[in-house]
Every structure is written in C-alpha cells, then in structure tokens.
mmCIF file of C-alpha atoms and ligand atoms in Angstrom:
data_model
loop_
_atom_site.group_PDB
_atom_site.id
_atom_site.type_symbol
_atom_site.label_atom_id
_atom_site.label_comp_id
_atom_site.label_asym_id
_atom_site.label_seq_id
_atom_site.Cartn_x
_atom_site.Cartn_y
_atom_site.Cartn_z
ATOM 1 C CA UNK A 1 -53.521 31.339 39.912
ATOM 2 C CA UNK A 2 -53.095 27.717 40.963
ATOM 3 C CA UNK A 3 -50.428 25.543 39.460
ATOM 4 C CA UNK A 4 -50.932 25.016 35.728
ATOM 5 C CA UNK A 5 -51.217 21.515 34.398
ATOM 6 C CA UNK A 6 -48.062 20.617 32.525
ATOM 7 C CA UNK A 7 -47.836 17.324 30.707
ATOM 8 C CA UNK A 8 -45.030 15.597 28.904
ATOM 9 C CA UNK A 9 -46.500 13.371 26.265
ATOM 10 C CA UNK A 10 -43.631 11.712 24.453
ATOM 11 C CA UNK A 11 -45.540 8.492 23.781
ATOM 12 C CA UNK A 12 -49.087 9.719 23.949
ATOM 13 C CA UNK A 13 -49.745 9.007 20.314
ATOM 14 C CA UNK A 14 -49.159 5.298 20.977
ATOM 15 C CA UNK A 15 -50.914 5.135 24.354
ATOM 16 C CA UNK A 16 -53.996 6.561 22.760
ATOM 17 C CA UNK A 17 -54.617 3.596 20.506
ATOM 18 C CA UNK A 18 -53.289 5.666 17.661
ATOM 19 C CA UNK A 19 -51.995 3.316 15.023
ATOM 20 C CA UNK A 20 -49.176 3.975 12.666
ATOM 21 C CA UNK A 21 -50.696 4.096 9.234
ATOM 22 C CA UNK A 22 -49.107 1.509 7.046
ATOM 23 C CA UNK A 23 -51.914 0.951 4.663
ATOM 24 C CA UNK A 24 -51.072 2.229 1.263
ATOM 25 C CA UNK A 25 -53.023 3.171 -1.802
ATOM 26 C CA UNK A 26 -51.578 0.595 -4.167
ATOM 27 C CA UNK A 27 -52.599 2.469 -7.341
ATOM 28 C CA UNK A 28 -50.883 5.578 -6.095
ATOM 29 C CA UNK A 29 -47.812 3.655 -4.914
ATOM 30 C CA UNK A 30 -47.421 2.240 -8.417
ATOM 31 C CA UNK A 31 -47.749 5.647 -10.109
ATOM 32 C CA UNK A 32 -45.288 7.332 -7.735
ATOM 33 C CA UNK A 33 -42.849 4.409 -8.057
ATOM 34 C CA UNK A 34 -42.931 4.588 -11.853
ATOM 35 C CA UNK A 35 -42.038 8.268 -11.779
ATOM 36 C CA UNK A 36 -39.387 7.757 -9.141
ATOM 37 C CA UNK A 37 -37.673 5.137 -11.312
ATOM 38 C CA UNK A 38 -37.323 7.847 -13.958
ATOM 39 C CA UNK A 39 -35.920 10.237 -11.358
ATOM 40 C CA UNK A 40 -33.279 7.704 -10.265
ATOM 41 C CA UNK A 41 -32.148 7.227 -13.863
ATOM 42 C CA UNK A 42 -32.174 10.974 -14.444
ATOM 43 C CA UNK A 43 -29.857 11.410 -11.435
ATOM 44 C CA UNK A 44 -27.321 9.130 -13.117
ATOM 45 C CA UNK A 45 -28.261 5.937 -11.324
ATOM 46 C CA UNK A 46 -29.248 2.607 -12.807
ATOM 47 C CA UNK A 47 -32.752 1.980 -11.497
ATOM 48 C CA UNK A 48 -32.448 -1.643 -12.608
ATOM 49 C CA UNK A 49 -29.471 -2.531 -10.424
ATOM 50 C CA UNK A 50 -30.244 -4.906 -7.610
ATOM 51 C CA UNK A 51 -29.995 -2.483 -4.695
ATOM 52 C CA UNK A 52 -32.432 -0.051 -6.308
ATOM 53 C CA UNK A 53 -35.013 -2.438 -7.727
ATOM 54 C CA UNK A 54 -37.463 -1.976 -4.887
ATOM 55 C CA UNK A 55 -36.433 1.559 -3.977
ATOM 56 C CA UNK A 56 -39.091 3.388 -6.021
ATOM 57 C CA UNK A 57 -41.836 1.415 -4.291
ATOM 58 C CA UNK A 58 -40.300 2.008 -0.860
ATOM 59 C CA UNK A 59 -40.005 5.736 -1.551
ATOM 60 C CA UNK A 60 -43.616 5.840 -2.702
ATOM 61 C CA UNK A 61 -44.783 4.161 0.518
ATOM 62 C CA UNK A 62 -42.576 6.370 2.660
ATOM 63 C CA UNK A 63 -43.989 9.479 0.971
ATOM 64 C CA UNK A 64 -47.517 8.288 1.519
ATOM 65 C CA UNK A 65 -46.807 7.710 5.204
ATOM 66 C CA UNK A 66 -45.020 11.039 5.629
ATOM 67 C CA UNK A 67 -48.002 12.890 4.159
ATOM 68 C CA UNK A 68 -50.850 10.859 5.672
ATOM 69 C CA UNK A 69 -52.023 13.987 7.492
ATOM 70 C CA UNK A 70 -53.961 14.920 4.347
ATOM 71 C CA UNK A 71 -56.358 12.087 5.230
ATOM 72 C CA UNK A 72 -56.851 13.157 8.840
ATOM 73 C CA UNK A 73 -59.307 15.728 10.163
ATOM 74 C CA UNK A 74 -57.580 17.463 13.101
ATOM 75 C CA UNK A 75 -60.762 19.236 14.243
ATOM 76 C CA UNK A 76 -62.552 15.900 14.352
ATOM 77 C CA UNK A 77 -59.706 14.448 16.441
ATOM 78 C CA UNK A 78 -60.337 17.200 19.003
ATOM 79 C CA UNK A 79 -64.124 16.898 18.877
ATOM 80 C CA UNK A 80 -63.853 13.167 19.587
ATOM 81 C CA UNK A 81 -62.588 13.850 23.117
ATOM 82 C CA UNK A 82 -64.006 17.150 24.337
ATOM 83 C CA UNK A 83 -65.467 17.262 27.838
ATOM 84 C CA UNK A 84 -67.388 19.869 29.793
ATOM 85 C CA UNK A 85 -65.149 21.039 32.617
ATOM 86 C CA UNK A 86 -64.870 24.125 34.771
ATOM 87 C CA UNK A 87 -61.074 23.949 35.059
ATOM 88 C CA UNK A 88 -59.742 27.318 33.908
ATOM 89 C CA UNK A 89 -56.001 27.129 34.424
ATOM 90 C CA UNK A 90 -53.409 26.829 31.727
ATOM 91 C CA UNK A 91 -53.017 23.328 30.259
ATOM 92 C CA UNK A 92 -49.636 22.718 28.640
ATOM 93 C CA UNK A 93 -48.475 19.778 26.549
ATOM 94 C CA UNK A 94 -44.799 20.178 25.875
ATOM 95 C CA UNK A 95 -42.017 18.403 24.003
ATOM 96 C CA UNK A 96 -44.304 16.930 21.360
ATOM 97 C CA UNK A 97 -42.101 15.449 18.652
ATOM 98 C CA UNK A 98 -42.717 16.829 15.198
ATOM 99 C CA UNK A 99 -41.613 15.349 11.897
ATOM 100 C CA UNK A 100 -42.637 17.205 8.801
ATOM 101 C CA UNK A 101 -41.532 17.862 5.224
ATOM 102 C CA UNK A 102 -40.708 21.322 3.947
ATOM 103 C CA UNK A 103 -42.853 22.105 0.943
ATOM 104 C CA UNK A 104 -40.005 23.816 -0.925
ATOM 105 C CA UNK A 105 -37.540 20.926 -1.011
ATOM 106 C CA UNK A 106 -39.551 17.940 0.272
ATOM 107 C CA UNK A 107 -36.853 17.427 2.895
ATOM 108 C CA UNK A 108 -37.564 16.832 6.578
ATOM 109 C CA UNK A 109 -37.782 19.379 9.289
ATOM 110 C CA UNK A 110 -38.165 18.074 12.812
ATOM 111 C CA UNK A 111 -38.137 19.177 16.405
ATOM 112 C CA UNK A 112 -40.578 19.873 19.170
ATOM 113 C CA UNK A 113 -43.917 21.537 19.665
ATOM 114 C CA UNK A 114 -45.207 23.056 22.893
ATOM 115 C CA UNK A 115 -48.923 23.732 23.041
ATOM 116 C CA UNK A 116 -51.029 25.380 25.727
ATOM 117 C CA UNK A 117 -54.615 26.462 26.119
ATOM 118 C CA UNK A 118 -56.809 27.934 28.831
ATOM 119 C CA UNK A 119 -60.163 26.118 28.930
ATOM 120 C CA UNK A 120 -63.417 27.979 28.636
ATOM 121 C CA UNK A 121 -65.977 25.376 29.635
ATOM 122 C CA UNK A 122 -64.409 22.481 27.748
ATOM 123 C CA UNK A 123 -61.199 20.529 27.988
ATOM 124 C CA UNK A 124 -59.829 17.995 25.509
ATOM 125 C CA UNK A 125 -58.150 14.639 26.151
ATOM 126 C CA UNK A 126 -54.447 15.438 26.555
ATOM 127 C CA UNK A 127 -53.335 12.829 24.047
ATOM 128 C CA UNK A 128 -55.370 14.517 21.309
ATOM 129 C CA UNK A 129 -53.067 17.538 21.223
ATOM 130 C CA UNK A 130 -50.056 15.580 19.881
ATOM 131 C CA UNK A 131 -52.379 13.935 17.362
ATOM 132 C CA UNK A 132 -53.530 17.318 16.099
ATOM 133 C CA UNK A 133 -49.897 18.407 15.800
ATOM 134 C CA UNK A 134 -49.118 15.237 13.874
ATOM 135 C CA UNK A 135 -52.123 15.568 11.570
ATOM 136 C CA UNK A 136 -50.842 18.960 10.411
ATOM 137 C CA UNK A 137 -47.156 17.995 10.441
ATOM 138 C CA UNK A 138 -47.620 14.945 8.212
ATOM 139 C CA UNK A 139 -48.095 17.061 5.130
ATOM 140 C CA UNK A 140 -45.941 19.317 3.014
ATOM 141 C CA UNK A 141 -45.519 22.314 5.270
ATOM 142 C CA UNK A 142 -43.583 25.392 6.207
ATOM 143 C CA UNK A 143 -42.905 25.770 9.912
ATOM 144 C CA UNK A 144 -44.739 29.099 10.105
ATOM 145 C CA UNK A 145 -47.964 27.712 8.654
ATOM 146 C CA UNK A 146 -47.749 24.541 10.743
ATOM 147 C CA UNK A 147 -47.617 26.717 13.869
ATOM 148 C CA UNK A 148 -50.672 28.720 12.849
ATOM 149 C CA UNK A 149 -52.611 25.645 11.639
ATOM 150 C CA UNK A 150 -52.280 24.066 15.094
ATOM 151 C CA UNK A 151 -53.250 27.270 16.875
ATOM 152 C CA UNK A 152 -56.284 27.938 14.677
ATOM 153 C CA UNK A 153 -57.586 24.389 14.884
ATOM 154 C CA UNK A 154 -57.537 24.390 18.694
ATOM 155 C CA UNK A 155 -58.946 27.915 18.926
ATOM 156 C CA UNK A 156 -61.764 27.312 16.441
ATOM 157 C CA UNK A 157 -62.737 23.859 17.713
ATOM 158 C CA UNK A 158 -62.284 24.035 21.492
ATOM 159 C CA UNK A 159 -62.959 27.789 21.751
ATOM 160 C CA UNK A 160 -60.723 28.250 24.800
ATOM 161 C CA UNK A 161 -59.752 31.555 26.425
ATOM 162 C CA UNK A 162 -56.447 31.379 24.614
ATOM 163 C CA UNK A 163 -54.044 29.134 22.718
ATOM 164 C CA UNK A 164 -50.248 29.208 22.596
ATOM 165 C CA UNK A 165 -48.081 27.247 20.189
ATOM 166 C CA UNK A 166 -44.277 27.268 20.011
ATOM 167 C CA UNK A 167 -42.357 25.162 17.494
ATOM 168 C CA UNK A 168 -38.603 24.583 17.531
ATOM 169 C CA UNK A 169 -37.252 22.765 14.508
ATOM 170 C CA UNK A 170 -34.181 21.968 12.479
ATOM 171 C CA UNK A 171 -34.531 21.972 8.710
ATOM 172 C CA UNK A 172 -32.515 19.459 6.702
ATOM 173 C CA UNK A 173 -33.015 21.525 3.551
ATOM 174 C CA UNK A 174 -30.886 24.187 5.212
ATOM 175 C CA UNK A 175 -28.495 21.994 7.194
ATOM 176 C CA UNK A 176 -27.654 19.542 4.377
ATOM 177 C CA UNK A 177 -27.304 22.270 1.793
ATOM 178 C CA UNK A 178 -24.913 24.142 4.076
ATOM 179 C CA UNK A 179 -27.076 27.226 4.427
ATOM 180 C CA UNK A 180 -27.494 26.851 8.156
ATOM 181 C CA UNK A 181 -25.029 26.101 10.921
ATOM 182 C CA UNK A 182 -25.333 22.481 11.934
ATOM 183 C CA UNK A 183 -27.414 22.887 15.052
ATOM 184 C CA UNK A 184 -29.278 26.122 14.596
ATOM 185 C CA UNK A 185 -32.942 25.872 15.408
ATOM 186 C CA UNK A 186 -35.816 27.887 13.970
ATOM 187 C CA UNK A 187 -38.434 28.938 16.501
ATOM 188 C CA UNK A 188 -41.956 30.022 15.583
ATOM 189 C CA UNK A 189 -44.862 30.934 17.811
ATOM 190 C CA UNK A 190 -48.527 31.834 17.579
ATOM 191 C CA UNK A 191 -50.902 33.022 20.291
ATOM 192 C CA UNK A 192 -54.537 33.908 20.795
ATOM 193 C CA UNK A 193 -56.657 35.383 23.556
ATOM 194 C CA UNK A 194 -55.139 35.497 27.020
ATOM 195 C CA UNK A 195 -51.726 34.519 25.686
ATOM 196 C CA UNK A 196 -51.581 37.867 23.950
ATOM 197 C CA UNK A 197 -51.153 39.326 27.426
ATOM 198 C CA UNK A 198 -47.547 39.693 28.473
ATOM 199 C CA UNK A 199 -47.978 38.039 31.883
ATOM 200 C CA UNK A 200 -49.751 34.868 30.658
ATOM 201 C CA UNK A 201 -47.409 34.453 27.739
ATOM 202 C CA UNK A 202 -44.367 34.883 29.993
ATOM 203 C CA UNK A 203 -45.650 32.178 32.330
ATOM 204 C CA UNK A 204 -46.155 29.799 29.415
ATOM 205 C CA UNK A 205 -42.688 30.498 28.031
ATOM 206 C CA UNK A 206 -41.162 29.969 31.474
ATOM 207 C CA UNK A 207 -42.948 26.608 31.865
ATOM 208 C CA UNK A 208 -41.708 25.263 28.528
ATOM 209 C CA UNK A 209 -38.174 26.583 28.929
HETATM 210 ZN ZN1 ZN B 1 -36.864 23.601 2.436
#
C-alpha cells in the first residue's frame, strides 16, 4: 500500500465558496419569535425589558441557522464534485469541526469528525466531505445517527470500497446539567466495506490518532 492521502481541512468550507447562510424565512422568524417571547415570560423574565426586546427574533434566526441542514441535500453536494479516478488508496479528511444540536434538549454538541473512504472508480472533491458533515450536523441530531448519516450518504452516493467515520464530541446537555465530567468526550464510529477488516480499520485509526 502506498501512503494514504490525509488532509486537514479546517477552513475548507470557506475555501470552497461555501457561504454562511444568513438568509432567513421572515414568516418563520416571526412565528418562532412570538413563541419565544412567551417562553421568556414563562421562565420568569420580562420579555418587554430593553435587553430582551430583540432576543426572540435573534433566537429565531440563530435556530434557523443552526438547523439549515434541513434545506441542504448532502448527496447532491457529493454528486456535484465526483470525478472518475483510478486512485484506490485510503483518502482521509480529519479534524472536521462539527457543531450540532442534540434533539433531546436542543443544546449544542460539538467536536470533530474524521472521515475516510477508499475510492472505487470515483473520487470526490475533498472540500465536499466537510460540507456533507455540516449538512447533517446542522439539524437536530443524536451523535450516533449523525455518524451513520454521514457514512451512509458517502457509501450510497460515491459507492467506494469502504467508508469510515469517527466522531468525537462534547455534549452541553450533559456537561451543563452536571451529568458528565467537564471534559469527557463521546466517541462514535461507523464503517463499511474494507474498513470492516481489522487491518484497514487499524490503519485509519492510527492515521487520525
Ligand atoms: Zn441532550
């Protein structure tokens, strides 16, 4: 085996012409804001005091941004940059930042994703992998499903010889509520194809360590 291709793509999502979505559905912003005003009052706050006047609208916009993955098609992101290529060594994109919201508490979980695949006739533009991760992360999620969503999308769309996904994340719903030690990290993984073989998987895990 020749040397696998290992890429760090901390800023790939910007370099790719990927634009932060700050267009909002104004009807939806208004409806969410109205309900959030009620929530603030219910919590014992005064939603009419100066510091909170614009908070419901800001929260509504933040929520729309943090869940904009619902409007993205991750498979289409991959298909937009697939190329015929005979390269058949492991391709790894590691240290992809993830920011998601747990679906049980709507609180953030965040960390890193490491993704690898072994091409089978097609490769995909490296910057698309972090975008696929982001498209699934920017929704209400659980870490386990996020891991499998990413794996399945790459496997089903690119049809490589194997896919490996490892996610390491901290969950504020556990940390802030005192259920978890401050810095403990949850790790999840999902594999297909050649990564189900001990030797290939071990090489991947060594390269992301
Ligand atoms: Zn939670």
